[in-house]
C-alpha positions as YAML, in Angstrom:
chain: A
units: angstrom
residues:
- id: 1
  name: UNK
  ca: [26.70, 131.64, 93.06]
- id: 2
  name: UNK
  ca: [25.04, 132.82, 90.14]
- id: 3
  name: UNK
  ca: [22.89, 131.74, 87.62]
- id: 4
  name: UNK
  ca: [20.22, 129.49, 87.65]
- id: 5
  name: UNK
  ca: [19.88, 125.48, 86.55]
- id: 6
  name: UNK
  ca: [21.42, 122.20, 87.82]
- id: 7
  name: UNK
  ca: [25.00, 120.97, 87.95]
- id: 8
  name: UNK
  ca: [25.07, 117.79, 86.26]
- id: 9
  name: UNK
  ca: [27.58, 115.31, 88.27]
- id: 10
  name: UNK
  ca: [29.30, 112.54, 85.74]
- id: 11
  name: UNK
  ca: [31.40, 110.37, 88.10]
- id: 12
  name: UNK
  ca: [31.77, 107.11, 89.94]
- id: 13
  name: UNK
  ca: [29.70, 105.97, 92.76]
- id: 14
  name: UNK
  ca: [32.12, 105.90, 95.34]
- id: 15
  name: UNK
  ca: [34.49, 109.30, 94.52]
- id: 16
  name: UNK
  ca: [35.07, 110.77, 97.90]
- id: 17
  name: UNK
  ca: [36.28, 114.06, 96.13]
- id: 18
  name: UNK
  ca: [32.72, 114.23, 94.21]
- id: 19
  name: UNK
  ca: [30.99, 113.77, 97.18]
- id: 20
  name: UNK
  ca: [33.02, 117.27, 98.27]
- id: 21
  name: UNK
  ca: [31.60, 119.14, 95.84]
- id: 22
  name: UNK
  ca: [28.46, 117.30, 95.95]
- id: 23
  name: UNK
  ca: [27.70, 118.09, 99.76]
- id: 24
  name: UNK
  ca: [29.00, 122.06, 99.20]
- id: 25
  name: UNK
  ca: [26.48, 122.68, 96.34]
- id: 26
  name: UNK
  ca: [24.21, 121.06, 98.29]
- id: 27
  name: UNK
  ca: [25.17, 123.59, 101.32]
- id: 28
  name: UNK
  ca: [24.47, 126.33, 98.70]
- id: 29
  name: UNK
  ca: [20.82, 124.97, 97.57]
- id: 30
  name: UNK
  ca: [22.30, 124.22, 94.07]
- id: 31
  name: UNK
  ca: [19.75, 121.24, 92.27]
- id: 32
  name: UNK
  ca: [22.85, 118.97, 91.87]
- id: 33
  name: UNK
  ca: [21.71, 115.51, 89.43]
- id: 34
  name: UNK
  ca: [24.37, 113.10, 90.07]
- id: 35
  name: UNK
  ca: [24.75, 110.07, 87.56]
- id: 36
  name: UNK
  ca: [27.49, 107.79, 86.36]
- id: 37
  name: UNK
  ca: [27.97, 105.91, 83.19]
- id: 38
  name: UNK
  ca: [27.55, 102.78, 85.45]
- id: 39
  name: UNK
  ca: [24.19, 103.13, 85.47]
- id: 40
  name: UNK
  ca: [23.48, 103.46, 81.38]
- id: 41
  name: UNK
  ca: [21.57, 101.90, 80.23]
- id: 42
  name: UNK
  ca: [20.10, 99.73, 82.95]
- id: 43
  name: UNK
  ca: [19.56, 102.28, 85.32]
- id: 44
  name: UNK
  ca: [19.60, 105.36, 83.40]
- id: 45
  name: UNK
  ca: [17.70, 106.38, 80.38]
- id: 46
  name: UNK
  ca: [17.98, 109.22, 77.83]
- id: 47
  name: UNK
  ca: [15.84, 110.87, 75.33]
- id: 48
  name: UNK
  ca: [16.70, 114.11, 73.32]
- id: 49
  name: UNK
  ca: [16.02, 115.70, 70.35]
- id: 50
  name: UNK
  ca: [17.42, 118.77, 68.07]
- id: 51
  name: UNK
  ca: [15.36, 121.66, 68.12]
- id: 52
  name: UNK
  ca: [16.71, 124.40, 66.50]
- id: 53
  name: UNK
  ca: [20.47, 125.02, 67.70]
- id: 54
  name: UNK
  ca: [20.36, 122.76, 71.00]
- id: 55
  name: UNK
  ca: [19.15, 119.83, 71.81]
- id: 56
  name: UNK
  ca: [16.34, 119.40, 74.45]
- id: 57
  name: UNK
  ca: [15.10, 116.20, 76.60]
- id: 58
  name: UNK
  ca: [15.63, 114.27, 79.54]
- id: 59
  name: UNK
  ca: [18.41, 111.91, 81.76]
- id: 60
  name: UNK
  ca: [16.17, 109.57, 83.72]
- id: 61
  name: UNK
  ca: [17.42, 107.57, 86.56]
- id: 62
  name: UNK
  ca: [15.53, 105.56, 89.35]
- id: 63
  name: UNK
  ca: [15.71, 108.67, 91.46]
- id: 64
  name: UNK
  ca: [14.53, 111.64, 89.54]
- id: 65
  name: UNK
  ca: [14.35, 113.24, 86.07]
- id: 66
  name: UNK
  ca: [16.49, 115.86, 84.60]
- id: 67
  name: UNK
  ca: [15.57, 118.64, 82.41]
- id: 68
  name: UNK
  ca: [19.06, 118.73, 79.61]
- id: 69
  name: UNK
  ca: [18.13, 122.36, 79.05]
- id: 70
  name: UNK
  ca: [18.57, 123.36, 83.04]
- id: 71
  name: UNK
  ca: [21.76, 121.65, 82.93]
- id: 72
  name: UNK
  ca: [24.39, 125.07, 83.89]
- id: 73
  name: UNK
  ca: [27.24, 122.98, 84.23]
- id: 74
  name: UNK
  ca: [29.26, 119.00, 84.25]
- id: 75
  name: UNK
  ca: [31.29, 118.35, 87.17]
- id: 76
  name: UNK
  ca: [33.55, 115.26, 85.39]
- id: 77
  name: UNK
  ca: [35.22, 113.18, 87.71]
- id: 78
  name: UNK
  ca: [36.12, 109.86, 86.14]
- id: 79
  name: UNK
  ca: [33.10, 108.20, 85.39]
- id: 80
  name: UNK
  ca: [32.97, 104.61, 84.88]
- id: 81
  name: UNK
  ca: [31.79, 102.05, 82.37]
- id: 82
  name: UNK
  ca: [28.68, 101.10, 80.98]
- id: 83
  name: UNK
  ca: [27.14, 98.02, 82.20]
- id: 84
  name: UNK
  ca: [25.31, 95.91, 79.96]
- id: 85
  name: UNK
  ca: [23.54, 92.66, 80.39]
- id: 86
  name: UNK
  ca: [25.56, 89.76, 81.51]
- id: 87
  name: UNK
  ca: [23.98, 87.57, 78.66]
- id: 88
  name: UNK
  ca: [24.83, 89.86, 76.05]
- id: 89
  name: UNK
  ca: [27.36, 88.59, 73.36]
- id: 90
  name: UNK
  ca: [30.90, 90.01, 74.02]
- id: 91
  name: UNK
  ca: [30.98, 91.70, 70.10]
- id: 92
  name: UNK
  ca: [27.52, 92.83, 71.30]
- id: 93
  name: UNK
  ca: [28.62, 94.56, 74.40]
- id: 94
  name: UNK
  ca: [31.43, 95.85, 72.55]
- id: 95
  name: UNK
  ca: [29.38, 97.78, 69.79]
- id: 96
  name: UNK
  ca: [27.39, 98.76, 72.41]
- id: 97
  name: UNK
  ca: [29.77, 100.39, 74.99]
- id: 98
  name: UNK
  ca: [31.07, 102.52, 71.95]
- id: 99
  name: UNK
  ca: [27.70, 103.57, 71.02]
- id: 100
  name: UNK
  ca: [26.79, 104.71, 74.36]
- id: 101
  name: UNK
  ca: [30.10, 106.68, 74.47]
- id: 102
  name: UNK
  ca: [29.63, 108.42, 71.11]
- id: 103
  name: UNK
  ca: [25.43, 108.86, 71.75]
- id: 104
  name: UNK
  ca: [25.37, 109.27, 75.35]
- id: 105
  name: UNK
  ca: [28.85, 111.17, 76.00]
- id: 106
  name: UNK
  ca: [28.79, 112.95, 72.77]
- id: 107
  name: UNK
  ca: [25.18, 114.06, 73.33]
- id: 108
  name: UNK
  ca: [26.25, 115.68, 76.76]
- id: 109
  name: UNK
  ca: [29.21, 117.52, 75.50]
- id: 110
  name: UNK
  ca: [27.05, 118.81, 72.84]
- id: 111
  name: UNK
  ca: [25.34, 120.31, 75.43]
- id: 112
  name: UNK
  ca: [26.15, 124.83, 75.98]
- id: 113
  name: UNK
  ca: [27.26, 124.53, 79.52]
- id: 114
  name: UNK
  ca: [30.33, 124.99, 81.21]
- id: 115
  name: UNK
  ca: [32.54, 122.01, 82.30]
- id: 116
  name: UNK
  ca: [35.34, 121.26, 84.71]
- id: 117
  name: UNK
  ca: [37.21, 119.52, 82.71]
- id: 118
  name: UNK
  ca: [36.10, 119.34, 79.37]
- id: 119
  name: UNK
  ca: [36.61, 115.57, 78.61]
- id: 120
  name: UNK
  ca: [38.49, 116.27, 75.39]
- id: 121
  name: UNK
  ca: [40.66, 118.42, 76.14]
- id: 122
  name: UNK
  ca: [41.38, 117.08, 79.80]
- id: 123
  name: UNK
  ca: [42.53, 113.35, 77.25]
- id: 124
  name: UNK
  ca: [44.60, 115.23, 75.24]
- id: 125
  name: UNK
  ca: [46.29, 116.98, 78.33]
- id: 126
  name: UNK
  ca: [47.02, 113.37, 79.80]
- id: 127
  name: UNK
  ca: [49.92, 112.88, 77.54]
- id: 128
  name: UNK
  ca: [52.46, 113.12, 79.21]
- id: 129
  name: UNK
  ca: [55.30, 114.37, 76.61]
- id: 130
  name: UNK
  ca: [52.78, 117.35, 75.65]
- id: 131
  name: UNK
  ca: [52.64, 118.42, 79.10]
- id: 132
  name: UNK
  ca: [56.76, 118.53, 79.35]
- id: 133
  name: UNK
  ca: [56.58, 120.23, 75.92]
- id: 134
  name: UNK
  ca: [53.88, 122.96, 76.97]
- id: 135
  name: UNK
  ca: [55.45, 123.47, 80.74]
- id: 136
  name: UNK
  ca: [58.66, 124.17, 79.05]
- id: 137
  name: UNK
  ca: [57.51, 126.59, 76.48]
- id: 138
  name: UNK
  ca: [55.66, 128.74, 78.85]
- id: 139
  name: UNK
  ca: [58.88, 129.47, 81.10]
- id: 140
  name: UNK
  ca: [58.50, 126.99, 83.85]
- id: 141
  name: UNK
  ca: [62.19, 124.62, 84.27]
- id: 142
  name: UNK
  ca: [61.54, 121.02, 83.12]
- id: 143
  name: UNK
  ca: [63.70, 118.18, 84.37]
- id: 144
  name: UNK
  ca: [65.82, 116.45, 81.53]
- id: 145
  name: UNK
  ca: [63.68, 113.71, 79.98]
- id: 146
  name: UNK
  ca: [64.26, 110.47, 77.54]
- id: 147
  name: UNK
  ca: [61.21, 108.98, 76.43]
- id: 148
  name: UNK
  ca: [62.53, 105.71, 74.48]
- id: 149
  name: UNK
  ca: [62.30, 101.89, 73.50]
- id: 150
  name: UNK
  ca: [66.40, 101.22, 72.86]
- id: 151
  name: UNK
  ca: [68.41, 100.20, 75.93]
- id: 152
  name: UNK
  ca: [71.36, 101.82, 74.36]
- id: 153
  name: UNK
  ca: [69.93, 105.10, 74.39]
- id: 154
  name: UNK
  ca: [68.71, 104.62, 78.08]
- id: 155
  name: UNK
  ca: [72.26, 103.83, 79.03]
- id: 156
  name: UNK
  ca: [73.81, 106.25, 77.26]
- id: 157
  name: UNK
  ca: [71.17, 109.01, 78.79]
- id: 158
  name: UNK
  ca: [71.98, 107.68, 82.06]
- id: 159
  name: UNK
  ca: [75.83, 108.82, 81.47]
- id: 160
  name: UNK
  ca: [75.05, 112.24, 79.95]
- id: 161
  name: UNK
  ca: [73.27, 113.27, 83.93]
- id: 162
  name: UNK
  ca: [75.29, 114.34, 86.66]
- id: 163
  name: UNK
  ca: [73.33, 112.60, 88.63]
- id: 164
  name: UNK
  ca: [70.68, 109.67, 89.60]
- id: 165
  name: UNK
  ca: [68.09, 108.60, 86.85]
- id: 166
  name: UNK
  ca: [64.62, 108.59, 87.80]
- id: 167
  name: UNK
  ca: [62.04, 106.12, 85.98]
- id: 168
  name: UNK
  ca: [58.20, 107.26, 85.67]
- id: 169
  name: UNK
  ca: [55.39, 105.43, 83.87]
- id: 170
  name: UNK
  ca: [53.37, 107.56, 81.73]
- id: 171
  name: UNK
  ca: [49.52, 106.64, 83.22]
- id: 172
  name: UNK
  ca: [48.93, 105.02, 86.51]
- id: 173
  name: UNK
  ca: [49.58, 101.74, 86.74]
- id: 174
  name: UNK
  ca: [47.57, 99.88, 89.06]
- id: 175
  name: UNK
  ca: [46.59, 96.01, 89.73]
- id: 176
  name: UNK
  ca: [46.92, 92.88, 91.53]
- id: 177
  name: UNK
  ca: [49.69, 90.54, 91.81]
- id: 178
  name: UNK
  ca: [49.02, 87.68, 93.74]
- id: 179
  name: UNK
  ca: [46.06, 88.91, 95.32]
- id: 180
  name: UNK
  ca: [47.38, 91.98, 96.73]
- id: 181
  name: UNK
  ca: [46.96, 95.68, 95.37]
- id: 182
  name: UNK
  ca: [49.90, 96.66, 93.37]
- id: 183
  name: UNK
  ca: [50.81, 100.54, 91.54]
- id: 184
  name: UNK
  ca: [54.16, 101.17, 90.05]
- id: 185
  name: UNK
  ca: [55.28, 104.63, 90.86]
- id: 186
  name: UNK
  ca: [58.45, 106.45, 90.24]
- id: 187
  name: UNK
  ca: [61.62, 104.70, 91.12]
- id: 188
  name: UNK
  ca: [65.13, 105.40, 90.86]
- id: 189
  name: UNK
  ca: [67.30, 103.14, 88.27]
- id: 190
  name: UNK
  ca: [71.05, 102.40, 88.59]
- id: 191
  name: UNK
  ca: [72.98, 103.55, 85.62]
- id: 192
  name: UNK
  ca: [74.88, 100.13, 85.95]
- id: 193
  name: UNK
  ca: [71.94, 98.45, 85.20]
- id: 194
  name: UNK
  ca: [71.31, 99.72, 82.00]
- id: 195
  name: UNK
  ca: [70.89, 98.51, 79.41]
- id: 196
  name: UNK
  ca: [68.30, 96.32, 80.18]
- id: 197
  name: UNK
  ca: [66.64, 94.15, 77.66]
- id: 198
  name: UNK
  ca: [63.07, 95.34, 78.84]
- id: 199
  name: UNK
  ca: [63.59, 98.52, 77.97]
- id: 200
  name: UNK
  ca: [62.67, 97.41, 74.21]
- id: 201
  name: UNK
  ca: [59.32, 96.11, 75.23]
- id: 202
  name: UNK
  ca: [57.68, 99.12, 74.90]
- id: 203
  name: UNK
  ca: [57.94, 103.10, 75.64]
- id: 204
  name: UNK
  ca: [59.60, 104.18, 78.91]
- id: 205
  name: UNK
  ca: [60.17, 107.91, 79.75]
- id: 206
  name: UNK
  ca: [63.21, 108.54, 82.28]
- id: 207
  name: UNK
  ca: [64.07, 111.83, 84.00]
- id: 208
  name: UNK
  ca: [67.10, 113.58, 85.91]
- id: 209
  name: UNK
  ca: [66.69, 113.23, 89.71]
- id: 210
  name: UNK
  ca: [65.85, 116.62, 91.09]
- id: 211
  name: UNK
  ca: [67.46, 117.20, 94.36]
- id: 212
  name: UNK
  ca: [64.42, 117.98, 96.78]
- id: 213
  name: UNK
  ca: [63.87, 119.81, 99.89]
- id: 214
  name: UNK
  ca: [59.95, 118.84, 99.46]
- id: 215
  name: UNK
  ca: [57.35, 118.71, 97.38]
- id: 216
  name: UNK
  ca: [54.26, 121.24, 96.19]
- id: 217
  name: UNK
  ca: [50.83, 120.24, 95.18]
- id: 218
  name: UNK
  ca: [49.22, 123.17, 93.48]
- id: 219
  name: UNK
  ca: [45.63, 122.84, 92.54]
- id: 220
  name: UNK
  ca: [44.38, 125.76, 90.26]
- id: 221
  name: UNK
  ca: [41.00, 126.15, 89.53]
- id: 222
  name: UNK
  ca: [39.37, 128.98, 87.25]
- id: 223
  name: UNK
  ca: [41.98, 131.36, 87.53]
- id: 224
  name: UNK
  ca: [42.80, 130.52, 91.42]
- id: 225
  name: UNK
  ca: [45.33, 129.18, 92.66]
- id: 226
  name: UNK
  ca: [46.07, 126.89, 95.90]
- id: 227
  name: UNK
  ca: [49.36, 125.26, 96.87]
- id: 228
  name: UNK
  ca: [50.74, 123.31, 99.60]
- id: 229
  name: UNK
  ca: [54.24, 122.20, 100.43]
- id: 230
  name: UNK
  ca: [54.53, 118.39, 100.64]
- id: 231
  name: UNK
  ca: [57.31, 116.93, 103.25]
- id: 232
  name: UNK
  ca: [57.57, 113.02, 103.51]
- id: 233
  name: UNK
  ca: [59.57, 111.62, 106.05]
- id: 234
  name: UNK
  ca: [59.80, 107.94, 104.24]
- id: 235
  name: UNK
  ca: [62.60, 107.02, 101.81]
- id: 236
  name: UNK
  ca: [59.91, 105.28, 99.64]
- id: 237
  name: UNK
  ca: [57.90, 108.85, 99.96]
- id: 238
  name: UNK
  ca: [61.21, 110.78, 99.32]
- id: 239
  name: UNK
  ca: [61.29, 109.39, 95.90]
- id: 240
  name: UNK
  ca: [57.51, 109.58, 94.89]
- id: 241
  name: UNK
  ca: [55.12, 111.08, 97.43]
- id: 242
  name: UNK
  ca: [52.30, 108.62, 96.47]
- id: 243
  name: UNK
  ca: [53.95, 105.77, 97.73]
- id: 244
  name: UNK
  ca: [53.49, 106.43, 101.26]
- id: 245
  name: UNK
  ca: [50.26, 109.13, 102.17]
- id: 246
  name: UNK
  ca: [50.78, 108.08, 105.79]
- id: 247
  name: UNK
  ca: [54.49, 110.38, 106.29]
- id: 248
  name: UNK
  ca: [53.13, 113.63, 104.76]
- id: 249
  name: UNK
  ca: [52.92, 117.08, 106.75]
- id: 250
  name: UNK
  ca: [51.73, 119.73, 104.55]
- id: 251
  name: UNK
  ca: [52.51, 123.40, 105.05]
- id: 252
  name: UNK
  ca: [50.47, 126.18, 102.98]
- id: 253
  name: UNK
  ca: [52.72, 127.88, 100.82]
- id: 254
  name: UNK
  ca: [52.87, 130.54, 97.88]
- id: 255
  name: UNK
  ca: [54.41, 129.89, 94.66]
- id: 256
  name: UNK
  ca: [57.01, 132.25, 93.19]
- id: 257
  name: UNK
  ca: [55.57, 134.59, 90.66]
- id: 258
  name: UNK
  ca: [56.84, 133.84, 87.42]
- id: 259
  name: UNK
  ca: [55.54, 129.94, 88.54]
- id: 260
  name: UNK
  ca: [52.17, 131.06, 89.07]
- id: 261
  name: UNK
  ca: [52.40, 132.82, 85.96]
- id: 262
  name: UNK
  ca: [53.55, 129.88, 84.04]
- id: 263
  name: UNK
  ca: [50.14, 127.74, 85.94]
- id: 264
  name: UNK
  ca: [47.85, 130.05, 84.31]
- id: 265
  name: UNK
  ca: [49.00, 129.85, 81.04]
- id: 266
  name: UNK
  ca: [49.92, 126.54, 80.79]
- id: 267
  name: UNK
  ca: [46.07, 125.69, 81.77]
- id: 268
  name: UNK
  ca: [45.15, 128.53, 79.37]
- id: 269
  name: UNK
  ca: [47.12, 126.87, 76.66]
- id: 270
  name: UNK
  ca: [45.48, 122.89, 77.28]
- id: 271
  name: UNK
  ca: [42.26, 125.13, 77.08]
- id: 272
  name: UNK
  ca: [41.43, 123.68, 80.95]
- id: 273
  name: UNK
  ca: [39.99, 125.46, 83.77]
- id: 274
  name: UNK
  ca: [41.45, 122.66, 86.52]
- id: 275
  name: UNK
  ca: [44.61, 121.72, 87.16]
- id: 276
  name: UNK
  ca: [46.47, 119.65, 89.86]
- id: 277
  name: UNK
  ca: [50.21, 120.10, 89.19]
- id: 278
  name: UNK
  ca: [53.14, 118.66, 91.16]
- id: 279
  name: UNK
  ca: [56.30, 120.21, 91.70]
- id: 280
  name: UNK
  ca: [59.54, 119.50, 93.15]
- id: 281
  name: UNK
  ca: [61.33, 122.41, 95.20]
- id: 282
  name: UNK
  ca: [65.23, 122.29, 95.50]
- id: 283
  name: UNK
  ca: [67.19, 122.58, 98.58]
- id: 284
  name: UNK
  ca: [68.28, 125.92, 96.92]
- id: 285
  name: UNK
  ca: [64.63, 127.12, 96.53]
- id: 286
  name: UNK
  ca: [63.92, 126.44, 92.99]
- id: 287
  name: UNK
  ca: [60.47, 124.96, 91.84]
- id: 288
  name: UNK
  ca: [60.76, 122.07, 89.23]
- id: 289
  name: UNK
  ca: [57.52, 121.47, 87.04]
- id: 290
  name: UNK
  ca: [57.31, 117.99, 86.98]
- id: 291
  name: UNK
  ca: [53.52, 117.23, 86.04]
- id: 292
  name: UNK
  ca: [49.78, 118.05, 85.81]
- id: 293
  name: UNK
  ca: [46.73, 116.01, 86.20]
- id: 294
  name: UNK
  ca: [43.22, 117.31, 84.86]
- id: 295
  name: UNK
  ca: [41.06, 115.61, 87.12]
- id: 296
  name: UNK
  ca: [43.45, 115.36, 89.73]
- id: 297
  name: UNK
  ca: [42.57, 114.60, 93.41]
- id: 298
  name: UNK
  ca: [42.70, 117.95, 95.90]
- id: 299
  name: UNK
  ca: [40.47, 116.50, 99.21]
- id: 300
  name: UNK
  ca: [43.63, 115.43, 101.13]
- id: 301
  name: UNK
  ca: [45.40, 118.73, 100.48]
- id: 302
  name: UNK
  ca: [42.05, 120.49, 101.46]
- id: 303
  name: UNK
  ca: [41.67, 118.13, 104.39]
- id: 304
  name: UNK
  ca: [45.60, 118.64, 105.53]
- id: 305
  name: UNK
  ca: [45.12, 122.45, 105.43]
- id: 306
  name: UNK
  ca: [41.75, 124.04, 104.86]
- id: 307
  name: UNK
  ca: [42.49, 125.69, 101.88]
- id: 308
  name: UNK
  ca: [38.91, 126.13, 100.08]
- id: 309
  name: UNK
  ca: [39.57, 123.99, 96.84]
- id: 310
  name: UNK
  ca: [36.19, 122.71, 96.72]
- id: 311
  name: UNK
  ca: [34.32, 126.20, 97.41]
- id: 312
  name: UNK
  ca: [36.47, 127.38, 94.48]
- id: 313
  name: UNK
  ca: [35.05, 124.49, 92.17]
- id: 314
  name: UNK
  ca: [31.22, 124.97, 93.45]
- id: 315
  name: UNK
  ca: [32.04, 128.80, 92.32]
- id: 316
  name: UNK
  ca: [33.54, 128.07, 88.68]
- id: 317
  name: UNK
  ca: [30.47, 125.73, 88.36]
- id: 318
  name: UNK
  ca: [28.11, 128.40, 89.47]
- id: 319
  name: UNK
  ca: [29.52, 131.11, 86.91]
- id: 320
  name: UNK
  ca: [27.95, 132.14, 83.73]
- id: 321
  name: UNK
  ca: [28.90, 131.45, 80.63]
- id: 322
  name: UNK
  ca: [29.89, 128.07, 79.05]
- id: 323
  name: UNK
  ca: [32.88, 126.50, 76.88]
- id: 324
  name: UNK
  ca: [31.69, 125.88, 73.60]
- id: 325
  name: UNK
  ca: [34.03, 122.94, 72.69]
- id: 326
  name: UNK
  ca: [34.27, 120.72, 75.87]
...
């Protein structure tokens, strides 16, 4: 690893695919500052100023003190909220979160380091539609989607498919019902039920069902590319492999050319240097981009088959050079 300075870790206390990266840079003797957005501003102070072209100072936390001019890189990994008094007023607290996400975030982006993922352009690359749009244009085959608030056109896109209709919601959607932990994931829709009236309450994207022999999670990172074959032996799992963790085997596999191809520069084109993409593969062989997370998760892949995802993040943090508009 070259270089010299600290990696600056932005993420939440309890990440267990942080703590990956944390304990290999660690391995490697890299000064690693970890902090989380948690901790500002009870816990964790800040104090820069402009000199020049950058901006110099120090992140203090009850731990130790960084220097924001050794910072090298930002490891990003879903930090969490502020936390602010509990006696301050709610309109308070609400000016003051923003603040400390345009003062505080925007004064670490403003920062000429590398990051993995640049926070902007990791947002923008959550959008769903854009990442159908982009996938497509670059070569790689896109199921048929209908992204739409009119139960009319649901049913009638149900009729145009040869096949079963597949519902997906566009961010992860997870809570508690009743007490109990609750995500919706994709499920499968019977054209006979549609229309449905709740289709009108807001946006809903459906998609063909793509006949699967399994499944492929391909993690790319700076150029490098990892991918494992997914088999779940549930019928939940069948339909969305999220939905059931415990019936995965995982195989190490190779992606065909032209879909490696269309990785790179569909990363190249979101302007990220990570990417965890999921793909369905036919019974007849052919790989079916279905979508790509920024700041996916990798450890269980990495833990299912040693393939060295983290060493390959610790070594795009470690490299020279920086992206000038995280």
């Amino acid at each position: 690893m070259s270089g010299a300075g600290h990696v600056l870790i932005l993420a939440g206390r309890f990440d267990p695919t942080c703590d990956l990266v944390v304990e290999e840079l660690n391995r490697r003797a890299v000064p690693v500052f970890r902090a989380d957005m948690a901790e500002f501003p009870l816990r964790l102070t800040l104090a820069a100023s402009l000199s020049g072209d950058r901006w110099h100072g120090t992140l203090n936390n009850d731990r130790r003190t960084l220097d924001l001019a050794s910072v090298r890189s930002v490891y990003y990994r879903r930090p969490t909220r502020p936390k602010f008094p509990e006696q301050m007023a709610a309109e308070a607290r609400k000016v003051a979160e923003t603040e400390a996400r345009w003062g505080f975030g925007g004064l670490l982006t403003a920062l000429p380091c590398r990051w993995l993922p640049p926070p902007g352009r990791a947002a923008d690359a959550e959008y769903k539609p854009l990442q159908l749009r982009v996938a497509a244009d670059v070569g790689m085959s896109v199921p048929r989607t209908l992204i739409t608030n009119d139960p009319g056109a649901a049913k009638d896109f149900a009729h145009s498919l040869a096949g079963p209709l597949v519902y997906k919601p566009f961010f992860p959607v997870r809570g508690t019902v009743r007490g109990q932990t609750a995500a919706v994931y994709a499920s499968l829709v019977d054209p006979g039920d549609l229309p449905h009236t709740d289709i009108a309450t807001t946006a809903h994207m459906f998609q063909e069902w793509v006949p699967k022999a399994y499944e492929v999670r391909l993690t790319a990172v700076g150029g490098r590319i990892f991918a494992a074959e997914i088999h779940a032996d549930s019928e939940a799992g069948h339909i969305d492999w999220r939905s059931d963790y415990d019936s995965h085997t995982y195989r190490v596999c190779d992606p065909p050319p032209e879909v490696a191809t269309g990785v790179l520069r569909m990363l190249d084109r979101l302007g990220l240097p990570y990417g965890a993409f999921d793909f369905v593969v036919t019974p007849e062989g052919h790989w079916r981009f279905l979508e790509v997370n920024p700041s996916g998760q990798y450890g269980f892949i990495e833990q299912a088959t040693g393939l060295p995802i983290t060493a390959a993040i610790c070594d795009y943090l470690g490299e020279t050079g920086h992206d000038e508009h995280p």
